[in-house]
Amino acid sequence: MRIAVGMSGGVDSSVAAALLKQAGHDVVGVTMVIWEDSKCCSGDAIEDAQWVAKHLGIEHKVYNLISEFTQEVVNPFVDSYMGGTTPNPCPTCNHKMKFHHLWNAVKQDMEIDKMATGHYVRLLYNEAAERYQLFRGRDVNKDQTYMFYKLSQQQLSELMFPLGAFESKAETRKLAGELGLDPVMNKPDSQDLCFVGDSLNDFWRNHYKKSIDGGDIVDISGKVLGKHEGIVHYTVGQRKGLGISSPRPLYVLSIDADKNQIIVGEQEQTFSTGMIAKGINWSGVPAITEPFEAYVRIRYRSGLVKSRLEPIDDDTLRIWFEVPQGAVSPGQITVFYDENDMLLGGGVIEGPIDPAYETRAHALATNVGR
């Protein structure tokens, strides 16, 4: 087969390309330019990808998708933060950029059969269900199925993930050394958002300072405790950087964009018994219409929590946690798995159900009324 490998200049995609070349495939490395000084898709990253392609003896092509990335990823990211929610743009980037815009550009440019990446996920075809299904990578610490909940069956049918069965990242690095990929063998993992620069706060100050207004930091009763520089600088569950003196640590409980307020409270008030998720996309199974149990992740690196999921309509789920969870953040992605680590689907968190801070605020108001 002729396979396009998305190459970021890192060790994972480099090893993926090498493995496919060893297996006898006609491999083409492809890299997308998405943002000036992006941590994964510009400058040194492109040079590293070009070096690897030359070392492997494969063709390498670069595609400029800055305009598409700005429209599909950056602008919605900014709008979400301005609206008081905390988005994770990476699933959108994979869905819209890698496996739509880049894939379409590659197919228009050349005859190609499949696209591959160095992500740690397992992709299998279930003949009985006639469905492609994603399973968590064997290295659960590197599992990236969270990023792919929005992929369609058509997209999954055209993809390959050569590293999904690897037991650890150390195995990948060791193999990179054996393949002579020394320049990328020990490159650190990309941990931060690729387009924000050194920090998210710098991103706001450098690009959107004139659009951001300061406001009040208040407790659950509405008492003003301090001032903030803009709601975009805060996320639910945040403890550091509040600039408030308190006998006990304070955490961000919620963000009210309409009032331009940050609501804070104590740690136990960050917990909730459930949440509402919208924009549901079913991945491994057809849409489920009856209540069911699954293992839920409420943010990228959080643990799995057993939960009861109740469909409200075609687009919305009510999710009840077996154990209350802290810092359920509107705008974040939630995904859910069955007992065999198969990705059932995912969606966007609309908000918590029965958050402790609302229960406490109601109790305070009731006592005041008495």
Coordinates of C-alpha atoms in Angstrom, one line a residue:
M1 CA 0.0 0.0 0.0
R2 CA 1.0 3.6 -0.4
I3 CA 0.7 5.2 3.0
A4 CA 1.0 8.8 4.1
V5 CA 2.5 9.2 7.6
G6 CA 1.7 12.4 9.5
M7 CA 5.2 13.4 10.7
S8 CA 5.7 16.0 13.4
G9 CA 9.5 15.5 13.7
G10 CA 9.0 13.6 17.0
V11 CA 10.1 10.1 17.8
D12 CA 6.6 8.5 17.6
S13 CA 5.8 9.5 14.1
S14 CA 9.3 8.8 13.0
V15 CA 9.2 5.2 14.3
A16 CA 5.8 4.7 12.8
A17 CA 7.1 5.7 9.3
A18 CA 10.1 3.4 9.7
L19 CA 8.0 0.4 10.7
L20 CA 5.7 0.8 7.7
K21 CA 8.7 1.2 5.4
Q22 CA 10.2 -2.0 6.9
A23 CA 6.9 -3.8 6.3
G24 CA 7.3 -3.1 2.6
H25 CA 4.8 -0.2 2.1
D26 CA 5.4 2.8 -0.1
V27 CA 5.6 5.5 2.6
V28 CA 5.3 9.3 2.1
G29 CA 6.0 11.6 5.1
V30 CA 3.5 14.5 5.3
T31 CA 3.7 17.5 7.7
M32 CA 1.3 20.3 8.1
V33 CA 2.2 23.9 8.9
I34 CA -0.6 25.2 11.1
W35 CA 0.8 28.1 13.2
E36 CA 3.9 30.3 13.1
D37 CA 6.3 28.9 15.7
S38 CA 4.1 26.0 16.5
K39 CA 5.8 23.5 18.8
C40 CA 4.9 20.5 16.6
C41 CA 4.4 21.8 13.1
S42 CA 6.9 24.4 12.1
G43 CA 10.6 25.3 12.2
D44 CA 12.8 22.7 13.9
A45 CA 9.9 20.2 13.8
I46 CA 9.7 20.3 10.0
E47 CA 13.5 20.1 9.7
D48 CA 13.5 17.0 12.0
A49 CA 10.8 15.4 9.9
Q50 CA 12.7 16.1 6.7
W51 CA 15.9 14.6 8.2
V52 CA 14.0 11.4 9.2
A53 CA 12.4 11.1 5.8
K54 CA 15.8 11.4 4.1
H55 CA 17.3 8.9 6.5
L56 CA 14.5 6.4 5.7
G57 CA 14.7 7.1 2.0
I58 CA 11.1 8.2 1.7
E59 CA 9.4 11.2 0.1
H60 CA 8.4 14.1 2.4
K61 CA 5.9 16.9 1.7
V62 CA 4.8 20.0 3.6
Y63 CA 1.3 21.4 3.5
N64 CA 0.4 25.0 4.6
L65 CA -2.9 24.8 6.6
I66 CA -2.5 27.9 8.7
S67 CA -5.8 29.4 7.5
E68 CA -7.7 26.2 8.2
F69 CA -6.2 25.8 11.6
T70 CA -7.0 29.4 12.6
Q71 CA -10.7 28.9 11.6
E72 CA -11.2 25.4 12.9
V73 CA -9.1 25.4 16.1
V74 CA -7.8 28.7 17.2
N75 CA -10.9 30.9 16.8
P76 CA -13.3 28.4 18.5
F77 CA -10.7 28.0 21.3
V78 CA -10.6 31.7 21.9
D79 CA -14.4 32.0 21.8
S80 CA -14.8 29.2 24.3
Y81 CA -12.4 30.8 26.8
M82 CA -14.0 34.2 26.3
G83 CA -17.3 32.5 27.1
G84 CA -16.1 31.2 30.4
T85 CA -15.5 27.5 29.4
T86 CA -12.3 25.5 29.2
P87 CA -11.9 23.8 25.8
N88 CA -9.4 21.1 24.8
P89 CA -8.6 21.9 21.1
C90 CA -6.6 18.7 20.5
P91 CA -9.5 16.4 19.6
T92 CA -10.8 19.1 17.2
C93 CA -7.3 19.4 15.7
N94 CA -7.1 15.6 15.0
H95 CA -10.7 15.4 13.7
K96 CA -10.7 18.6 11.5
M97 CA -7.0 19.1 10.7
K98 CA -5.0 15.9 10.6
F99 CA -7.8 13.6 9.3
H100 CA -9.8 16.0 7.2
H101 CA -7.9 19.0 5.9
L102 CA -4.4 17.4 5.8
W103 CA -5.8 14.0 4.6
N104 CA -7.9 15.7 1.8
A105 CA -4.9 17.8 0.7
V106 CA -2.8 14.6 0.5
K107 CA -5.4 12.7 -1.5
Q108 CA -5.7 15.6 -3.9
D109 CA -2.0 15.7 -4.3
M110 CA -1.3 12.0 -4.9
E111 CA -2.7 8.5 -5.1
I112 CA -2.7 7.2 -1.5
D113 CA -4.4 4.3 0.3
K114 CA -4.1 5.0 4.0
M115 CA -2.9 7.6 6.5
A116 CA -0.9 6.7 9.6
T117 CA 0.3 8.5 12.7
G118 CA 2.4 7.7 15.7
H119 CA -0.5 7.9 18.2
Y120 CA -0.8 5.2 20.9
V121 CA -4.2 3.7 20.1
R122 CA -5.3 0.3 18.8
L123 CA -7.7 0.2 15.8
L124 CA -9.5 -3.0 15.1
Y125 CA -12.3 -4.0 12.7
N126 CA -15.2 -5.8 14.3
E127 CA -16.6 -8.0 11.6
A128 CA -19.7 -9.0 13.6
A129 CA -20.6 -5.4 14.3
E130 CA -19.3 -4.3 10.9
R131 CA -17.6 -1.4 12.6
Y132 CA -14.1 0.0 13.2
Q133 CA -13.4 0.3 16.9
L134 CA -10.7 2.1 18.9
F135 CA -9.1 0.6 22.0
R136 CA -6.8 2.2 24.6
G137 CA -3.1 1.8 23.8
R138 CA -1.4 -0.9 25.8
D139 CA 0.7 1.8 27.5
V140 CA -2.2 3.4 29.4
N141 CA 0.0 6.3 30.4
K142 CA 0.4 7.2 26.7
D143 CA -3.1 6.2 25.5
Q144 CA -4.5 8.8 23.1
T145 CA -7.9 7.5 22.3
Y146 CA -9.3 10.6 24.1
M147 CA -8.2 12.6 21.1
F148 CA -10.1 10.6 18.5
Y149 CA -13.6 10.3 19.9
K150 CA -15.0 12.5 17.0
L151 CA -13.6 10.4 14.2
S152 CA -16.2 8.9 11.8
Q153 CA -16.3 5.3 10.6
Q154 CA -15.1 6.6 7.2
Q155 CA -12.1 8.3 8.8
L156 CA -11.2 5.3 10.9
S157 CA -11.4 3.0 7.8
E158 CA -8.6 5.0 6.2
L159 CA -6.2 5.1 9.2
M160 CA -3.4 3.1 10.7
F161 CA -1.7 3.4 14.1
P162 CA 1.5 1.3 14.1
L163 CA 2.5 2.0 17.7
G164 CA -0.8 1.0 19.3
A165 CA 0.5 -2.4 20.5
F166 CA 3.7 -1.0 22.0
E167 CA 4.0 -1.7 25.7
S168 CA 5.8 1.6 26.6
K169 CA 7.3 4.8 25.2
A170 CA 10.7 3.4 26.3
E171 CA 10.1 0.6 23.7
T172 CA 9.6 3.3 21.0
R173 CA 12.7 5.2 22.0
K174 CA 14.8 2.0 22.1
L175 CA 13.6 1.0 18.6
A176 CA 14.4 4.5 17.3
G177 CA 18.0 4.0 18.4
E178 CA 18.2 0.7 16.6
L179 CA 16.8 2.4 13.5
G180 CA 19.4 5.1 13.6
L181 CA 17.0 7.8 14.4
D182 CA 19.3 9.4 17.0
P183 CA 18.4 13.1 16.4
V184 CA 14.8 12.4 17.4
M185 CA 15.2 9.4 19.7
N186 CA 15.2 11.4 22.9
K187 CA 13.1 14.4 22.0
P188 CA 10.8 15.3 24.8
D189 CA 7.0 14.7 24.5
S190 CA 4.9 17.7 23.5
Q191 CA 2.9 18.5 26.6
D192 CA 1.4 21.9 25.9
L193 CA -0.9 23.4 23.4
C194 CA 1.1 23.7 20.2
F195 CA 0.1 27.3 19.3
V196 CA 0.1 29.2 22.6
G197 CA 3.9 29.8 22.9
D198 CA 5.6 29.6 26.3
S199 CA 2.4 29.9 28.3
L200 CA -1.4 30.3 27.9
N201 CA -1.3 33.6 29.8
D202 CA 1.4 34.9 27.4
F203 CA -0.9 33.9 24.5
W204 CA -3.7 36.0 25.8
R205 CA -1.5 39.0 26.7
N206 CA 0.3 38.9 23.3
H207 CA -2.7 38.4 21.1
Y208 CA -6.0 39.4 22.9
K209 CA -5.1 41.8 25.7
K210 CA -7.3 44.6 24.4
S211 CA -10.3 42.2 24.4
I212 CA -9.9 41.1 28.0
D213 CA -11.4 42.9 30.9
G214 CA -10.7 42.4 34.6
G215 CA -13.4 41.7 37.1
D216 CA -14.3 40.4 40.6
I217 CA -13.3 37.2 42.3
V218 CA -16.2 36.2 44.7
D219 CA -17.1 33.5 47.1
I220 CA -20.3 31.5 46.8
S221 CA -22.3 34.1 48.6
G222 CA -21.2 36.8 46.2
K223 CA -18.8 38.5 48.5
V224 CA -15.9 40.1 46.6
L225 CA -12.6 38.6 47.7
G226 CA -10.3 40.1 45.1
K227 CA -9.8 41.1 41.4
H228 CA -8.9 39.1 38.3
E229 CA -7.2 40.2 35.1
G230 CA -9.7 38.4 32.8
I231 CA -11.6 35.1 33.0
V232 CA -9.5 33.6 30.3
H233 CA -6.7 33.2 32.8
Y234 CA -8.6 30.8 35.0
T235 CA -10.0 27.3 34.8
V236 CA -12.3 25.3 37.1
G237 CA -10.3 23.5 39.8
Q238 CA -7.4 26.0 39.6
R239 CA -5.7 26.7 42.9
K240 CA -2.6 28.7 42.1
G241 CA -2.4 32.3 40.9
L242 CA -5.6 33.5 42.5
G243 CA -3.8 36.2 44.4
I244 CA -6.2 35.9 47.4
S245 CA -5.2 35.6 51.1
S246 CA -7.2 33.0 52.9
P247 CA -6.7 30.7 55.9
R248 CA -7.6 27.7 53.7
P249 CA -6.6 27.1 50.1
L250 CA -9.2 28.4 47.6
Y251 CA -10.1 26.9 44.2
V252 CA -12.0 28.1 41.2
L253 CA -15.5 26.6 41.4
S254 CA -17.0 28.2 38.4
I255 CA -16.7 31.0 35.9
D256 CA -19.5 33.4 35.2
A257 CA -18.8 35.1 31.8
D258 CA -22.0 37.2 31.9
K259 CA -21.0 38.8 35.2
N260 CA -17.3 38.6 34.4
Q261 CA -16.7 36.8 37.8
I262 CA -14.6 34.0 39.1
I263 CA -16.3 32.1 41.9
V264 CA -14.0 30.4 44.4
G265 CA -14.4 28.1 47.4
E266 CA -12.7 25.3 49.3
Q267 CA -11.6 22.0 47.8
E268 CA -14.5 19.9 48.9
Q269 CA -16.8 22.4 47.1
T270 CA -15.3 21.5 43.7
F271 CA -16.9 18.0 43.7
S272 CA -20.1 17.0 41.9
T273 CA -22.1 13.8 41.6
G274 CA -22.5 14.0 37.8
M275 CA -22.5 16.1 34.7
I276 CA -24.2 16.8 31.4
A277 CA -22.4 16.2 28.2
K278 CA -23.5 17.4 24.7
G279 CA -22.3 17.0 21.2
I280 CA -22.1 13.2 21.7
N281 CA -20.4 11.2 19.0
W282 CA -20.6 7.4 19.1
S283 CA -17.4 5.8 18.0
G284 CA -17.2 2.1 18.7
V285 CA -20.9 1.4 18.8
P286 CA -24.1 2.7 17.2
A287 CA -25.9 5.3 19.2
I288 CA -27.1 4.0 22.6
T289 CA -30.6 5.0 23.6
E290 CA -31.0 3.3 26.9
P291 CA -29.2 3.9 30.2
F292 CA -25.9 2.0 30.5
E293 CA -22.7 1.7 32.6
A294 CA -19.3 2.7 31.4
Y295 CA -15.9 4.0 32.5
V296 CA -15.7 7.8 32.0
R297 CA -12.8 10.1 31.7
I298 CA -13.6 13.8 32.5
R299 CA -10.3 15.3 31.2
Y300 CA -7.3 14.1 29.2
R301 CA -5.2 12.7 32.0
S302 CA -7.8 12.0 34.6
G303 CA -8.5 8.4 35.8
L304 CA -11.5 6.4 34.7
V305 CA -14.5 6.5 36.9
K306 CA -17.3 4.0 36.7
S307 CA -20.5 5.8 35.9
R308 CA -24.2 5.5 34.8
L309 CA -24.9 7.2 31.5
E310 CA -28.5 8.2 30.7
P311 CA -29.3 9.4 27.1
I312 CA -31.5 12.5 27.2
D313 CA -31.7 12.9 23.4
D314 CA -29.6 12.1 20.4
D315 CA -27.1 14.7 21.3
T316 CA -27.0 14.7 25.1
L317 CA -26.1 12.4 28.0
R318 CA -26.7 12.7 31.8
I319 CA -23.7 11.1 33.5
W320 CA -23.8 10.0 37.2
F321 CA -20.4 9.2 38.8
E322 CA -20.0 6.2 41.1
V323 CA -17.7 8.4 43.2
P324 CA -18.1 12.2 43.2
Q325 CA -15.5 14.0 41.0
G326 CA -13.7 17.3 41.4
A327 CA -13.4 20.1 39.0
V328 CA -15.9 19.1 36.3
S329 CA -15.1 21.8 33.8
P330 CA -17.6 23.0 31.1
G331 CA -15.9 22.9 27.7
Q332 CA -13.7 20.0 28.4
I333 CA -14.0 16.7 26.5
T334 CA -15.4 13.6 28.2
V335 CA -15.0 10.1 26.8
F336 CA -16.3 6.7 27.9
Y337 CA -15.1 3.1 27.5
D338 CA -16.5 -0.4 28.0
E339 CA -14.9 -3.0 30.3
N340 CA -12.6 -4.1 27.5
D341 CA -11.1 -0.6 27.0
M342 CA -13.0 0.1 23.8
L343 CA -13.9 3.7 23.1
L344 CA -17.7 4.0 23.0
G345 CA -17.8 7.7 22.3
G346 CA -17.5 11.1 23.8
G347 CA -18.7 14.7 23.9
V348 CA -18.3 18.1 25.4
I349 CA -19.0 18.8 29.1
E350 CA -21.9 21.2 29.5
G351 CA -21.7 21.4 33.2
P352 CA -21.8 19.6 36.6
I353 CA -24.9 18.1 38.2
D354 CA -25.4 18.9 41.9
P355 CA -22.1 20.6 42.4
A356 CA -21.2 20.9 46.1
Y357 CA -20.7 24.6 45.9
E358 CA -24.3 25.1 44.7
T359 CA -25.6 22.9 47.5
R360 CA -23.6 24.9 50.0
A361 CA -24.8 28.2 48.6
H362 CA -28.4 27.0 48.8
A363 CA -27.9 26.0 52.5
L364 CA -26.3 29.4 53.3
A365 CA -29.2 31.2 51.6
T366 CA -31.7 29.1 53.5
N367 CA -30.0 29.8 56.9
V368 CA -29.9 33.5 56.1
G369 CA -33.6 33.5 55.3
R370 CA -34.3 31.9 58.8

